[in-house]
Short mmCIF file of C-alpha atoms and ligand atoms in Angstrom, two decimals:
data_model
loop_
_atom_site.label_atom_id
_atom_site.label_comp_id
_atom_site.label_asym_id
_atom_site.label_seq_id
_atom_site.Cartn_x
_atom_site.Cartn_y
_atom_site.Cartn_z
CA MET A 6 -176.47 -21.18 -139.49
CA LYS A 7 -175.92 -23.80 -142.21
CA VAL A 8 -173.18 -25.93 -143.58
CA ASP A 9 -171.67 -25.35 -147.12
CA VAL A 10 -169.91 -28.18 -149.28
CA LEU A 11 -167.06 -27.10 -151.81
CA LEU A 12 -165.98 -30.65 -153.71
CA GLY A 13 -164.78 -31.05 -157.23
CA LEU A 14 -167.51 -31.97 -160.02
CA GLN A 15 -164.63 -33.76 -162.60
CA TRP A 16 -161.68 -36.18 -161.41
CA GLY A 17 -159.94 -34.43 -159.19
CA ASP A 18 -157.78 -31.28 -159.12
CA GLU A 19 -160.50 -28.57 -159.83
CA GLY A 20 -158.37 -26.15 -157.42
CA LYS A 21 -160.18 -27.10 -154.12
CA GLY A 22 -157.01 -26.11 -152.18
CA LYS A 23 -156.95 -22.62 -153.82
CA VAL A 24 -160.76 -21.39 -153.20
CA VAL A 25 -161.82 -23.23 -149.57
CA ASP A 26 -158.44 -20.90 -149.00
CA VAL A 27 -159.90 -17.78 -150.26
CA LEU A 28 -163.51 -18.16 -149.01
CA THR A 29 -162.13 -19.35 -145.41
CA PRO A 30 -162.25 -15.47 -144.22
CA ARG A 31 -166.43 -16.09 -144.39
CA TYR A 32 -166.77 -19.46 -142.27
CA ASP A 33 -165.91 -20.20 -138.82
CA VAL A 34 -165.00 -23.85 -139.23
CA VAL A 35 -163.05 -25.78 -142.58
CA ALA A 36 -163.07 -29.31 -142.40
CA ARG A 37 -162.26 -32.35 -144.53
CA PHE A 38 -165.34 -35.03 -144.96
CA GLN A 39 -162.82 -37.84 -146.67
CA GLY A 40 -160.08 -38.91 -148.23
CA GLY A 41 -156.34 -38.68 -146.98
CA PRO A 42 -152.80 -38.30 -148.57
CA ASN A 43 -153.90 -39.13 -151.82
CA ALA A 44 -155.19 -35.83 -152.20
CA GLY A 45 -153.01 -32.86 -153.31
CA HIS A 46 -154.16 -29.17 -152.97
CA THR A 47 -152.67 -26.46 -154.28
CA LEU A 48 -152.72 -22.63 -152.73
CA GLU A 49 -150.48 -19.74 -153.84
CA PHE A 50 -150.54 -16.41 -152.32
CA ASP A 51 -147.65 -13.70 -151.43
CA GLY A 52 -145.63 -15.94 -154.09
CA LYS A 53 -145.33 -18.98 -151.88
CA LYS A 54 -146.80 -22.30 -152.78
CA TYR A 55 -148.34 -24.74 -150.33
CA VAL A 56 -149.45 -28.46 -151.30
CA LEU A 57 -152.15 -29.63 -148.52
CA ARG A 58 -152.73 -33.26 -148.84
CA SER A 59 -154.47 -34.51 -145.42
CA ILE A 60 -154.77 -31.18 -144.11
CA PRO A 61 -158.10 -28.98 -144.59
CA SER A 62 -156.83 -25.50 -146.69
CA GLY A 63 -158.38 -23.13 -144.23
CA VAL A 64 -155.38 -23.04 -142.06
CA PHE A 65 -153.27 -19.95 -143.54
CA GLN A 66 -156.10 -17.72 -141.94
CA ASN A 67 -155.91 -17.02 -138.37
CA GLU A 68 -158.33 -17.90 -136.00
CA LYS A 69 -160.08 -20.52 -137.93
CA THR A 70 -160.80 -23.32 -137.03
CA ASN A 71 -159.76 -26.65 -138.97
CA LEU A 72 -160.94 -30.09 -138.70
CA ILE A 73 -160.37 -33.72 -139.78
CA GLY A 74 -163.47 -35.35 -139.92
CA ASN A 75 -163.97 -38.80 -139.34
CA GLY A 76 -164.43 -40.05 -142.83
CA VAL A 77 -160.93 -39.04 -143.56
CA VAL A 78 -158.29 -41.80 -144.00
CA LEU A 79 -154.94 -40.70 -141.81
CA ASP A 80 -151.49 -41.71 -142.26
CA PRO A 81 -149.66 -40.47 -139.42
CA VAL A 82 -146.36 -40.34 -141.21
CA LEU A 83 -147.35 -38.63 -144.19
CA PHE A 84 -149.43 -35.58 -141.28
CA MET A 85 -146.52 -35.38 -139.53
CA GLU A 86 -144.59 -34.04 -142.41
CA GLU A 87 -146.83 -31.96 -143.87
CA ALA A 88 -148.23 -30.31 -139.79
CA GLU A 89 -144.21 -30.13 -139.28
CA ALA A 90 -143.60 -28.01 -142.57
CA LEU A 91 -146.53 -25.61 -141.42
CA CYS A 92 -145.16 -25.33 -137.71
CA ASN A 93 -141.91 -24.70 -138.97
CA GLY A 94 -143.83 -22.40 -141.02
CA GLY A 95 -144.95 -19.92 -138.46
CA ILE A 96 -148.52 -21.39 -138.53
CA ASP A 97 -150.16 -22.26 -135.09
CA LEU A 98 -151.17 -25.93 -136.19
CA LYS A 99 -151.23 -26.90 -132.67
CA ARG A 100 -153.77 -24.87 -131.33
CA THR A 101 -156.25 -24.53 -134.73
CA LEU A 102 -155.84 -28.42 -136.08
CA LYS A 103 -158.63 -30.54 -134.36
CA LEU A 104 -159.23 -33.98 -135.36
CA SER A 105 -162.08 -36.98 -135.26
CA LYS A 106 -161.57 -39.63 -132.89
CA LYS A 107 -163.59 -41.62 -135.17
CA THR A 108 -160.55 -41.06 -138.62
CA HIS A 109 -159.32 -44.48 -139.55
CA LEU A 110 -155.60 -45.19 -139.85
CA ILE A 111 -153.34 -45.46 -142.82
CA LEU A 112 -151.18 -48.55 -141.22
CA PRO A 113 -147.38 -48.92 -142.86
CA THR A 114 -149.30 -52.43 -144.48
CA HIS A 115 -152.18 -50.44 -145.59
CA ARG A 116 -149.35 -49.36 -147.83
CA LEU A 117 -147.64 -52.36 -148.64
CA LEU A 118 -151.32 -53.90 -149.61
CA ASP A 119 -151.98 -50.96 -152.12
CA ALA A 120 -148.99 -51.89 -154.10
CA ALA A 121 -149.16 -55.35 -153.98
CA ASN A 122 -153.22 -55.02 -154.56
CA GLU A 123 -152.13 -53.22 -158.06
CA ARG A 124 -149.14 -55.69 -158.76
CA ALA A 125 -152.33 -58.15 -159.06
CA LYS A 126 -154.36 -56.59 -161.41
CA GLY A 127 -151.75 -56.33 -163.52
CA ASP A 128 -152.93 -54.02 -166.81
CA ALA A 129 -155.96 -53.78 -164.93
CA LYS A 130 -154.53 -51.65 -162.19
CA ILE A 131 -156.06 -48.97 -160.66
CA GLY A 132 -153.10 -46.37 -160.97
CA THR A 133 -154.10 -45.11 -157.45
CA THR A 134 -151.70 -42.73 -155.76
CA GLY A 135 -150.26 -45.64 -153.44
CA LYS A 136 -151.35 -44.10 -149.69
CA GLY A 137 -152.90 -47.15 -148.94
CA ILE A 138 -156.29 -45.21 -149.24
CA GLY A 139 -158.13 -48.22 -150.85
CA PRO A 140 -157.01 -50.75 -148.18
CA THR A 141 -157.54 -48.74 -145.02
CA TYR A 142 -161.58 -48.05 -146.22
CA THR A 143 -161.68 -52.02 -147.07
CA ASP A 144 -160.65 -52.25 -143.53
CA LYS A 145 -163.12 -49.79 -142.42
CA ILE A 146 -166.35 -51.20 -144.05
CA ALA A 147 -165.35 -54.32 -142.75
CA ARG A 148 -165.09 -53.26 -139.74
CA ASN A 149 -161.36 -54.06 -139.29
CA GLY A 150 -159.71 -50.29 -139.11
CA VAL A 151 -157.85 -49.09 -136.48
CA ARG A 152 -159.66 -45.33 -135.45
CA LEU A 153 -158.06 -42.35 -134.00
CA GLY A 154 -159.78 -42.59 -130.97
CA ASP A 155 -157.61 -46.13 -130.18
CA ILE A 156 -154.57 -45.08 -129.80
CA TYR A 157 -155.72 -44.18 -126.26
CA ASP A 158 -157.38 -47.69 -125.87
CA ASN A 159 -155.80 -50.87 -125.91
CA PHE A 160 -154.00 -49.94 -128.61
CA PRO A 161 -151.22 -52.33 -129.37
CA GLU A 162 -153.39 -54.77 -129.16
CA LYS A 163 -155.65 -53.19 -131.81
CA TYR A 164 -152.51 -52.61 -134.20
CA GLY A 165 -151.31 -56.05 -133.97
CA MET A 166 -154.36 -57.61 -134.54
CA ALA A 167 -154.76 -55.41 -138.40
CA ARG A 168 -150.64 -56.02 -138.71
CA GLN A 169 -151.14 -59.88 -138.92
CA ARG A 170 -154.68 -59.68 -140.44
CA HIS A 171 -152.29 -57.54 -143.36
CA LEU A 172 -149.29 -59.88 -143.40
CA ASP A 173 -151.78 -62.80 -144.05
CA ARG A 174 -152.90 -61.52 -147.07
CA LEU A 175 -149.44 -59.99 -147.71
CA ALA A 176 -148.14 -63.80 -147.41
CA GLN A 177 -151.13 -64.46 -149.99
CA LEU A 178 -150.23 -62.07 -152.58
CA GLY A 179 -146.50 -63.32 -152.56
CA ALA A 180 -145.90 -59.81 -151.34
CA THR A 181 -144.64 -60.08 -148.34
CA PRO A 182 -142.46 -57.36 -146.95
CA ASP A 183 -138.65 -57.99 -145.89
CA ALA A 184 -138.35 -58.14 -141.53
CA ASP A 185 -136.02 -54.89 -141.45
CA ASP A 186 -137.51 -52.67 -143.68
CA LEU A 187 -141.19 -53.41 -142.17
CA LYS A 188 -139.24 -52.78 -138.15
CA ASN A 189 -138.45 -49.17 -139.82
CA LEU A 190 -141.44 -48.35 -141.07
CA GLU A 191 -143.39 -49.03 -138.01
CA GLU A 192 -140.99 -47.55 -135.96
CA LYS A 193 -141.44 -44.09 -138.05
CA TRP A 194 -145.35 -44.87 -137.87
CA MET A 195 -145.20 -44.87 -134.27
CA LYS A 196 -143.03 -42.21 -133.65
CA ALA A 197 -145.27 -40.14 -135.68
CA VAL A 198 -148.67 -42.00 -133.52
CA GLU A 199 -146.63 -40.33 -131.00
CA TYR A 200 -146.68 -37.01 -132.43
CA LEU A 201 -150.37 -36.95 -133.14
CA LYS A 202 -150.74 -36.63 -129.17
CA GLU A 203 -149.49 -32.86 -129.56
CA TYR A 204 -152.78 -32.54 -131.21
CA GLU A 205 -156.29 -32.24 -129.84
CA ILE A 206 -158.03 -35.58 -130.68
CA VAL A 207 -162.21 -34.53 -130.49
CA ASP A 208 -165.99 -35.33 -131.43
CA GLY A 209 -165.77 -34.22 -134.74
CA GLU A 210 -169.32 -34.82 -134.93
CA PHE A 211 -169.61 -32.58 -131.92
CA LEU A 212 -167.38 -29.85 -132.76
CA VAL A 213 -169.18 -29.30 -135.66
CA ASN A 214 -173.01 -29.57 -134.55
CA ASP A 215 -171.70 -26.95 -131.57
CA ALA A 216 -170.21 -24.41 -133.98
CA LEU A 217 -173.81 -24.51 -135.62
CA ALA A 218 -175.82 -24.32 -132.40
CA ALA A 219 -173.70 -21.42 -131.64
CA GLY A 220 -174.23 -19.44 -134.94
CA GLN A 221 -170.80 -20.70 -136.79
CA SER A 222 -170.55 -21.22 -140.51
CA VAL A 223 -168.70 -24.25 -141.73
CA LEU A 224 -166.96 -25.16 -145.24
CA CYS A 225 -166.62 -28.81 -145.88
CA GLU A 226 -163.45 -29.13 -148.68
CA GLY A 227 -163.50 -32.55 -150.37
CA ALA A 228 -161.05 -34.23 -151.70
CA GLN A 229 -160.52 -35.76 -155.67
CA GLY A 230 -163.73 -35.06 -157.49
CA THR A 231 -167.33 -36.86 -158.63
CA MET A 232 -166.07 -38.71 -160.86
CA LEU A 233 -163.67 -40.33 -158.35
CA ASP A 234 -166.82 -41.28 -156.25
CA VAL A 235 -166.92 -45.10 -154.81
CA ASP A 236 -171.02 -45.38 -156.42
CA PHE A 237 -171.19 -42.75 -158.96
CA GLY A 238 -167.75 -42.06 -160.54
CA SER A 239 -166.37 -44.72 -163.08
CA TYR A 240 -166.01 -47.80 -161.31
CA PRO A 241 -163.95 -49.45 -161.24
CA PHE A 242 -161.60 -46.98 -161.40
CA VAL A 243 -162.14 -44.31 -158.65
CA THR A 244 -161.07 -44.02 -155.30
CA SER A 245 -162.92 -45.48 -152.49
CA SER A 246 -165.01 -43.28 -150.94
CA ASN A 247 -168.07 -41.18 -151.06
CA THR A 248 -166.56 -38.06 -152.66
CA VAL A 249 -170.19 -36.42 -153.59
CA THR A 250 -172.08 -33.93 -150.94
CA ALA A 251 -173.40 -36.89 -149.28
CA GLY A 252 -169.76 -38.09 -148.63
CA ALA A 253 -170.04 -34.67 -146.29
CA CYS A 254 -173.05 -35.52 -143.50
CA THR A 255 -170.92 -39.24 -142.80
CA GLY A 256 -167.74 -38.19 -142.77
CA LEU A 257 -168.14 -35.41 -140.44
CA GLY A 258 -171.96 -36.61 -139.21
CA ILE A 259 -173.55 -33.07 -140.89
CA ALA A 260 -177.59 -33.29 -141.02
CA PRO A 261 -178.10 -33.02 -144.57
CA ASN A 262 -180.49 -30.91 -143.38
CA LYS A 263 -178.01 -28.59 -142.32
CA ILE A 264 -176.71 -28.48 -145.99
CA GLY A 265 -176.73 -25.10 -147.37
CA ASP A 266 -174.77 -24.17 -150.55
CA VAL A 267 -173.23 -26.35 -152.88
CA PHE A 268 -170.00 -25.71 -154.27
CA GLY A 269 -169.44 -27.55 -157.20
CA ILE A 270 -165.62 -26.67 -158.90
CA PHE A 271 -164.35 -27.69 -162.95
CA LYS A 272 -161.80 -26.18 -165.16
CA ALA A 273 -162.94 -24.90 -168.54
CA TYR A 274 -161.19 -27.89 -169.43
CA CYS A 275 -160.83 -31.96 -168.17
CA THR A 276 -158.27 -33.82 -166.93
CA ARG A 277 -157.69 -37.31 -164.89
CA VAL A 278 -154.67 -38.97 -163.33
CA GLY A 279 -154.54 -42.37 -163.80
CA SER A 280 -156.48 -45.19 -165.06
CA GLY A 281 -160.31 -45.57 -166.96
CA PRO A 282 -162.32 -44.37 -169.24
CA PHE A 283 -162.06 -40.19 -170.32
CA PRO A 284 -164.97 -39.89 -173.39
CA THR A 285 -163.29 -36.10 -173.96
CA GLU A 286 -159.31 -37.03 -173.34
CA LEU A 287 -157.29 -35.97 -175.91
CA PHE A 288 -154.43 -37.51 -177.19
CA ASP A 289 -153.03 -35.30 -179.96
CA GLU A 290 -151.05 -31.93 -179.70
CA THR A 291 -153.76 -29.60 -178.64
CA GLY A 292 -154.09 -32.02 -175.66
CA LYS A 293 -150.38 -31.49 -174.95
CA ARG A 294 -150.92 -28.29 -175.36
CA ILE A 295 -153.38 -28.09 -172.93
CA ARG A 296 -150.97 -30.01 -170.41
CA ASP A 297 -147.98 -27.69 -170.81
CA LEU A 298 -150.44 -24.66 -170.39
CA GLY A 299 -152.03 -25.54 -167.27
CA HIS A 300 -148.73 -27.49 -166.31
CA GLU A 301 -151.06 -30.60 -165.66
CA TYR A 302 -148.91 -32.57 -163.40
CA GLY A 303 -149.48 -34.79 -160.28
CA ALA A 304 -149.48 -32.03 -157.34
CA VAL A 305 -147.76 -34.69 -155.13
CA THR A 306 -146.78 -37.44 -157.19
CA GLY A 307 -145.68 -35.63 -160.23
CA ARG A 308 -147.60 -37.87 -162.94
CA GLU A 309 -148.59 -36.45 -166.12
CA ARG A 310 -152.39 -35.33 -166.08
CA ARG A 311 -154.28 -37.08 -169.24
CA CYS A 312 -155.90 -34.00 -170.81
CA GLY A 313 -159.40 -33.39 -172.61
CA TRP A 314 -162.64 -30.97 -173.40
CA ILE A 315 -165.08 -30.24 -171.05
CA ASP A 316 -167.33 -32.69 -170.59
CA LEU A 317 -171.48 -31.40 -169.98
CA VAL A 318 -173.23 -34.61 -169.83
CA ALA A 319 -170.46 -35.88 -166.65
CA LEU A 320 -170.89 -31.96 -165.37
CA ARG A 321 -174.81 -32.35 -165.53
CA TYR A 322 -174.78 -35.29 -163.68
CA ALA A 323 -172.41 -34.30 -160.77
CA ILE A 324 -174.77 -30.93 -160.41
CA MET A 325 -177.42 -33.75 -159.95
CA ILE A 326 -175.72 -35.84 -157.59
CA ASN A 327 -174.12 -33.57 -155.41
CA GLY A 328 -176.92 -30.82 -155.56
CA VAL A 329 -175.35 -27.54 -156.34
CA THR A 330 -176.12 -24.30 -156.38
CA LYS A 331 -172.87 -22.80 -157.56
CA LEU A 332 -170.46 -23.06 -159.80
CA ILE A 333 -166.58 -22.60 -159.60
CA MET A 334 -164.57 -21.87 -162.83
CA MET A 335 -161.18 -22.58 -162.80
CA LYS A 336 -158.44 -22.37 -164.94
CA SER A 337 -159.70 -19.95 -167.22
CA ASP A 338 -156.58 -18.36 -168.42
CA VAL A 339 -155.26 -21.79 -169.91
CA LEU A 340 -157.75 -21.85 -172.69
CA ASP A 341 -156.28 -17.89 -173.72
CA ASP A 342 -154.77 -19.16 -176.63
CA PHE A 343 -157.31 -20.98 -178.73
CA PRO A 344 -158.78 -20.20 -181.61
CA VAL A 345 -161.11 -22.70 -180.97
CA ILE A 346 -162.60 -24.51 -177.81
CA LYS A 347 -164.68 -27.63 -177.85
CA ALA A 348 -167.17 -28.43 -175.01
CA CYS A 349 -169.05 -31.89 -175.50
CA THR A 350 -172.54 -31.97 -175.14
CA ALA A 351 -173.81 -35.29 -175.57
CA TYR A 352 -172.73 -38.85 -176.15
CA ARG A 353 -173.75 -40.99 -178.74
CA VAL A 354 -174.07 -44.31 -177.41
CA ASN A 355 -175.00 -47.61 -179.17
CA GLY A 356 -174.95 -44.82 -182.16
CA GLU A 357 -177.90 -43.35 -179.73
CA LEU A 358 -178.03 -39.62 -179.06
CA THR A 359 -178.25 -38.92 -175.28
CA ASP A 360 -177.35 -36.08 -173.41
CA ARG A 361 -177.76 -38.75 -169.09
CA PHE A 362 -174.78 -39.98 -168.01
CA PRO A 363 -174.54 -43.93 -168.91
CA PHE A 364 -173.59 -47.16 -167.00
CA SER A 365 -169.91 -47.33 -169.05
CA ILE A 366 -167.97 -44.87 -170.55
CA ASP A 367 -165.40 -46.48 -171.93
CA SER A 368 -163.94 -45.62 -175.16
CA ASP A 369 -165.77 -48.67 -176.98
CA LYS A 370 -169.34 -47.77 -175.85
CA VAL A 371 -169.54 -43.60 -175.51
CA GLU A 372 -168.88 -41.21 -178.29
CA PRO A 373 -168.53 -37.81 -177.24
CA VAL A 374 -170.22 -35.14 -179.23
CA TYR A 375 -169.29 -31.64 -179.41
CA VAL A 376 -170.00 -28.02 -180.42
CA GLU A 377 -167.01 -25.12 -180.76
CA LEU A 378 -167.15 -21.93 -179.34
CA PRO A 379 -164.95 -19.20 -180.90
CA GLY A 380 -161.93 -18.87 -177.61
CA TRP A 381 -161.34 -15.20 -176.23
CA GLN A 382 -157.65 -15.37 -177.64
CA THR A 383 -157.21 -12.38 -174.95
CA PRO A 384 -154.71 -13.00 -171.64
CA MET A 385 -157.01 -13.24 -168.74
CA SER A 386 -154.64 -13.64 -166.43
CA GLY A 387 -154.37 -10.30 -164.90
CA MET A 388 -157.30 -9.56 -165.22
CA THR A 389 -159.67 -8.59 -161.61
CA SER A 390 -162.86 -7.92 -162.33
CA GLU A 391 -165.50 -9.69 -164.72
CA LYS A 392 -165.87 -6.22 -166.81
CA GLU A 393 -162.33 -6.59 -168.16
CA PHE A 394 -164.12 -10.00 -169.83
CA PRO A 395 -163.81 -10.57 -173.35
CA LYS A 396 -166.73 -10.91 -174.96
CA GLU A 397 -166.06 -15.01 -176.18
CA PHE A 398 -165.08 -15.66 -172.37
CA ASN A 399 -168.84 -13.87 -171.96
CA ASP A 400 -170.23 -16.07 -174.29
CA TYR A 401 -168.37 -18.74 -172.93
CA ILE A 402 -169.98 -18.53 -169.94
CA ALA A 403 -173.21 -17.67 -170.91
CA PHE A 404 -173.14 -20.80 -172.53
CA LEU A 405 -171.88 -22.70 -169.61
CA GLU A 406 -174.65 -21.56 -167.99
CA LYS A 407 -176.95 -22.78 -169.99
CA GLU A 408 -176.00 -26.38 -170.26
CA LEU A 409 -175.46 -26.53 -166.37
CA ALA A 410 -178.56 -24.84 -165.70
CA THR A 411 -176.24 -23.25 -162.67
CA PRO A 412 -175.04 -20.13 -162.41
CA ILE A 413 -171.18 -19.87 -162.48
CA ALA A 414 -170.56 -17.31 -159.35
CA ILE A 415 -166.38 -17.57 -159.48
CA VAL A 416 -163.99 -17.53 -162.13
CA SER A 417 -160.37 -18.61 -161.60
CA VAL A 418 -157.55 -16.59 -164.36
CA GLY A 419 -154.94 -17.80 -162.50
CA PRO A 420 -152.92 -19.91 -159.45
CA ASP A 421 -152.53 -17.43 -156.96
CA ARG A 422 -155.55 -16.37 -154.36
CA THR A 423 -156.18 -12.83 -156.13
CA GLN A 424 -156.37 -14.41 -159.29
CA THR A 425 -160.20 -14.91 -158.19
CA ILE A 426 -162.93 -13.23 -159.76
CA GLU A 427 -166.45 -13.01 -157.78
CA ARG A 428 -169.37 -12.48 -160.30
P1 GDP B 506 -157.43 -29.46 -156.25
O1 GDP B 506 -156.22 -31.05 -156.03
O2 GDP B 506 -158.29 -29.46 -156.44
O3 GDP B 506 -156.77 -28.65 -154.99
O4 GDP B 506 -156.46 -29.05 -157.97
P2 GDP B 506 -154.20 -29.31 -157.50
O5 GDP B 506 -153.57 -28.61 -156.38
O6 GDP B 506 -154.20 -30.79 -157.64
O7 GDP B 506 -154.60 -28.51 -159.18
C1 GDP B 506 -154.57 -27.52 -159.39
C2 GDP B 506 -154.06 -26.66 -159.91
O8 GDP B 506 -153.89 -25.59 -160.55
C3 GDP B 506 -152.43 -26.21 -158.81
O9 GDP B 506 -151.34 -26.78 -159.34
C4 GDP B 506 -152.69 -25.38 -158.42
O10 GDP B 506 -152.11 -24.25 -158.34
C5 GDP B 506 -153.82 -24.32 -160.12
N1 GDP B 506 -154.45 -23.41 -160.09
C6 GDP B 506 -156.28 -23.40 -159.59
N2 GDP B 506 -156.28 -22.41 -160.10
C7 GDP B 506 -155.80 -21.73 -161.25
C8 GDP B 506 -156.32 -21.19 -162.29
O11 GDP B 506 -157.16 -20.54 -162.74
N3 GDP B 506 -155.36 -21.16 -163.10
C9 GDP B 506 -154.18 -21.72 -163.57
N4 GDP B 506 -153.60 -21.46 -164.60
N5 GDP B 506 -153.79 -22.41 -162.46
C10 GDP B 506 -154.65 -22.75 -161.06
P1 IMO B 507 -156.97 -34.33 -155.63
O1 IMO B 507 -157.69 -34.13 -153.58
C1 IMO B 507 -156.63 -36.56 -158.40
C2 IMO B 507 -156.88 -40.80 -158.71
C3 IMO B 507 -155.89 -42.14 -158.96
C4 IMO B 507 -156.50 -43.06 -159.12
C5 IMO B 507 -158.20 -43.48 -158.48
C6 IMO B 507 -157.40 -43.56 -157.21
O2 IMO B 507 -156.10 -33.64 -155.58
O3 IMO B 507 -158.27 -34.12 -156.13
P2 IMO B 507 -156.44 -43.70 -154.68
O4 IMO B 507 -155.25 -43.63 -154.38
O5 IMO B 507 -157.36 -42.51 -154.33
O6 IMO B 507 -157.16 -45.07 -154.63
O7 IMO B 507 -156.52 -43.96 -156.57
O8 IMO B 507 -157.87 -41.80 -157.79
N1 IMO B 507 -157.01 -39.83 -158.02
C7 IMO B 507 -156.98 -38.67 -157.68
N2 IMO B 507 -156.87 -38.28 -158.47
N3 IMO B 507 -156.98 -35.68 -157.53
C8 IMO B 507 -156.88 -36.89 -156.34
O9 IMO B 507 -157.24 -35.36 -155.63
C9 IMO B 507 -156.87 -37.62 -156.49
N4 IMO B 507 -156.47 -39.04 -155.59
C10 IMO B 507 -156.79 -39.82 -156.33
O10 IMO B 507 -155.05 -41.08 -160.01
O11 IMO B 507 -156.59 -42.75 -160.37
MG1 MG B 508 -155.22 -32.21 -156.37
#
């Protein structure tokens, strides 16, 4: 049995949560492999909407095992909030959700450091989600992290050492927290750590590999997107983890030769939230229209998402890095009204045309080159089969498949589970 991976090819918020939920019935295990509560994965079914942050999007389908892998960073307080809401809604999470011992914990002081680091950067700030993601991964790589398995092993000492290091750093940044505020944060955090003990904390790498040996199948759920990958994204305006397929190997303990299909998910246009370059960004009425029609506001932070046309240079690069075998196109319905749709097929870099993603995509170095395609101007959100697709939409799909040399296996025409068309 193989492991399939579903991940974002753009700057996040492609619709990963929705499609993981749709695909889950075909798998036995669903696992998150990186990121943390910086993610906001939205699902809709039966007239209800859910936003998941640390918990895999397979939890709504009965009898499936869900795993938070070692590559994830976990905030106990946010986890408890999220988990309790699901449990109160009747989801039997304590039975189906497992957490890896090697998952790193986000401490209250990690969040304070995230804010202080951003302040120190001034205008060059990354526009992080403020969830302590960068400082937690920094500690992991610097070999100073506190892991979930540590809560059973000399925890007060491990916690205390990390806390002191963080307070020293915060003092250097002129951001020493108020003692009472910190005490409150820590009390809440410790309570949430106790709550974590109500869950099965496992050797995630064995859970996954034992499942495979027993003939079961695994779906890995990415967070963020390839353009936010710490190695291949628009560095330094990225997140602090490997969001690409390789991240599923290190973030779960899966050997590369076990990877089967890689589902690369993208919007029919493109969005980004936070700072950093975005070659196809629209600053005009069209950008605003895409934002309004697509409800492009952060699932968690409510921040306005920056909107632009689809970027095929970036997508080709993402397909290459991830080894994408099947594409999934989301939010096609958002473009239903547009008479003309643009797609960036190349960049002009220093006056020369290139279809290769360059080292820097800063706006003073890169100019997007567009082709124009006729819009379909037909409402698509009620469609249930590709037989109903208008000609112009089929032409758009054929154009993308040719440009990207990869088949589009699924088209999404609305936020609900049912608004998903397989081809
Ligand atoms: P994720 O982080 O990749 O899981 O994506 P988000 O949940 O942050 O953002 C995707 C948003 O688009 C959510 O509000 C979804 O409910 C919504 N959505 C997903 N697919 C579609 C679609 O095909 N059409 C429309 N109109 N909305 C969609
Ligand atoms: P999902 O999984 C969109 C962005 C932030 C910021 C940068 C670094 O819902 O697609 P961080 O807090 O990770 O240090 O912030 O990454 N970012 C996301 N943008 N979707 C996400 O997750 C994101 N997670 C982080 O806005 O620019
Ligand atoms: Mg999101």
